[in-house]
Phi, psi and omega in degrees: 000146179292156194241142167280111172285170156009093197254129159219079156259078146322159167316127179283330196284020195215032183133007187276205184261352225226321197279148207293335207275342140343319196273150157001130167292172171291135174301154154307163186274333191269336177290347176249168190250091192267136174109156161295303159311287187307333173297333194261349165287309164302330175303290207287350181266014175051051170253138183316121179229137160297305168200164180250125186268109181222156185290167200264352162295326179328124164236173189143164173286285173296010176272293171302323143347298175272352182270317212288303166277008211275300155322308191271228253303006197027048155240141185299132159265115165273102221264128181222192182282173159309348177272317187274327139338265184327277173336338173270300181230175170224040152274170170290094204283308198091342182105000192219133165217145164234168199245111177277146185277157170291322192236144154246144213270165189227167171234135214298316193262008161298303175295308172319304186303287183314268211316291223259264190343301237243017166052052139247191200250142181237172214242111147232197185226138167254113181271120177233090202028055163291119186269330199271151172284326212259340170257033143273311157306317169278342174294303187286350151302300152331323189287339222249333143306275264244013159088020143328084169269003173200145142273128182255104181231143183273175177278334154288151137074042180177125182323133183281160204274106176243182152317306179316322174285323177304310191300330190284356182257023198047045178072004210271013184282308230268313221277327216228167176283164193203105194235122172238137171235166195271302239202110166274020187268308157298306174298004172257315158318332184281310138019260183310313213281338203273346182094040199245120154278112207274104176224158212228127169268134171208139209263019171237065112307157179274299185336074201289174179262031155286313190286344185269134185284099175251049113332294174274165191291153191208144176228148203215125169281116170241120191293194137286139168313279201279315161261009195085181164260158177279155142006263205336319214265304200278331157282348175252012175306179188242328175215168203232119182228153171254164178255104181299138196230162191286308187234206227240009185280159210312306177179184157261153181297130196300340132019275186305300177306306202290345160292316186273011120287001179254275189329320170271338159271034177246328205289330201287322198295321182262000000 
C-alpha cells in the first residue's frame, strides 16, 4: 500500500491552503518597487523585497544585475507575461516591478548562533507550502505565545508575508525571527549541523505527540492541507510523530495542528 505522508488535510472549505477566494488582494501602489533602477537600488540598501515580477523577455545590462542579487538575497523572481506587469501599475515598469516586504528575513544560522549565545533551547518551525495568509499568521502567533523563536519558510511554493498576513498573526510576523532560505532540505542539514532535531507529523506512525521528547532543540516540519510535507523533507526528519484524535475525521487544520504541538512543547519546557 502506498504510505500517506503527513496529513494535515483539513476541510479546505473551512480554512485549507488552496481556494482562490483565499488568495491575496492586488498589492498597494505604495508596497511596489516599479522599474529597473529603483529595484535595483533597493537591492543594493538591503530593503526588504518579498518578490520580483519581471517580464519573461527582459534584456539589459541591468537585468542580470537584479537576478544576481537577487539570488544572494533568496528573493524570489517571477518571471511573467506583460499583462501581469501592466496590472500591477500602469507607470512605465520597464519589465521589472517588485513587491517590498513586510518582514525582514534573518540567515538561519544567524538565528540558531542568537538563540543557543542567549542560552535557549530552540523551538522552530518549518513551513513546506503552507499557501493561505491567514494560517501563517496564526501559526505565527501560536509560535510567539507558545516560546517559538523561528520560521523556516522556503522562497517558492508559500504565501507571501504580506500585510494581510502580518495582521492575521496580530503583529506576531513583526515578534519572531522569519528566516527564508532557497532549499529546506538545506536547511535541515543546517539544522542537523547545529545539533537541532528535525520531526515531522506523519498520521499512520505509531509515536503520538505527548509521547515526543520537545525538550531538547527541535524544528517541526508543517505541511501543506492538501499535499503534505513533501517525501524528501519527511525522509531527512529524525522522527515522525502523529497528533491524536477522538474521531475518524480526516485531520487538523493545519493552524490548528502547529498550536497543539507548539503548546505541548511550552507545556514540556516548563
Amino acid at each position: 500500500m502506498e504510505r500517506k505522508f503527513n496529513a494535515f488535510k483539513g476541510d479546505r472549505r473551512t480554512g485549507g491552503n488552496g481556494p482562490k477566494r483565499f488568495a491575496s488582494p492586488r498589492p498597494k501602489q505604495s508596497s511596489l518597487i516599479i522599474g529597473r533602477q529603483p529595484v535595483i537600488e533597493a537591492l543594493n540598501s538591503g530593503k526588504s523585497i518579498e518578490r520580483i515580477f519581471m517580464l519573461r523577455s527582459a534584456t539589459g545590462d541591468i537585468i542580470p544585475q537584479i537576478k544576481e542579487l537577487a539570488a544572494s538575497n533568496n528573493i524570489p523572481v517571477n518571471y511573467v507575461p506583460v499583462e501581469k506587469l501592466n496590472g500591477f501599475t500602469q507607470a512605465n515598469h520597464q519589465g521589472v516591478v517588485a513587491l517590498a516586504g513586510n518582514i525582514t528575513y534573518l540567515d538561519l544560522q544567524d538565528v540558531i548562533s542568537h538563540v543557543t549565545d542567549q542560552g535557549q533551547t530552540p523551538l522552530f518551525l518549518i513551513l513546506d507550502g503552507v499557501t493561505d495568509v491567514r494560517n501563517i499568521g496564526a501559526i505565527a502567533r501560536s509560535a510567539v505565545c507558545c516560546g517559538a523563536q523561528a520560521l523556516i519558510i522556503p522562497d517558492k511554493g508559500i504565501a507571501a508575508l504580506n500585510e494581510e498576513a502580518v495582521k492575521s498573526s496580530a503583529g506576531a510576523l513583526e515578534k519572531i525571527a522569519v528566516c527564508r532560505v532557497n532549499s529546506l532540505l538545506k536547511a535541515i542539514d543546517t539544522l542537523h549541523l547545529n545539533g537541532i532535531k528535525v520531526v515531522a507529523s506523519e498520521m499512520e506512525t505509531e509515536l503520538k505527540l505527548y509521547d515526543l521528547d520537545l525538550k531538547e532543540p527541535v524544528a517541526v516540519i508543517m505541511g501543506s492541507e492538501d499535499k503534505g510535507v513533501y517525501p524528501a523533507l519527511i525522509k531527512a526528519s529524525d522522527q515522525l510523530f502523529r497528533i491524536p484524535m477522538a474521531g475518524t475525521f480526516e485531520s487538523f487544520n493545519v493552524s490548528v495542528a502547529a498550536g497543539i504541538i507548539l503548546y505541548e512543547a511550552m507545556k514540556q519546557r516548563t
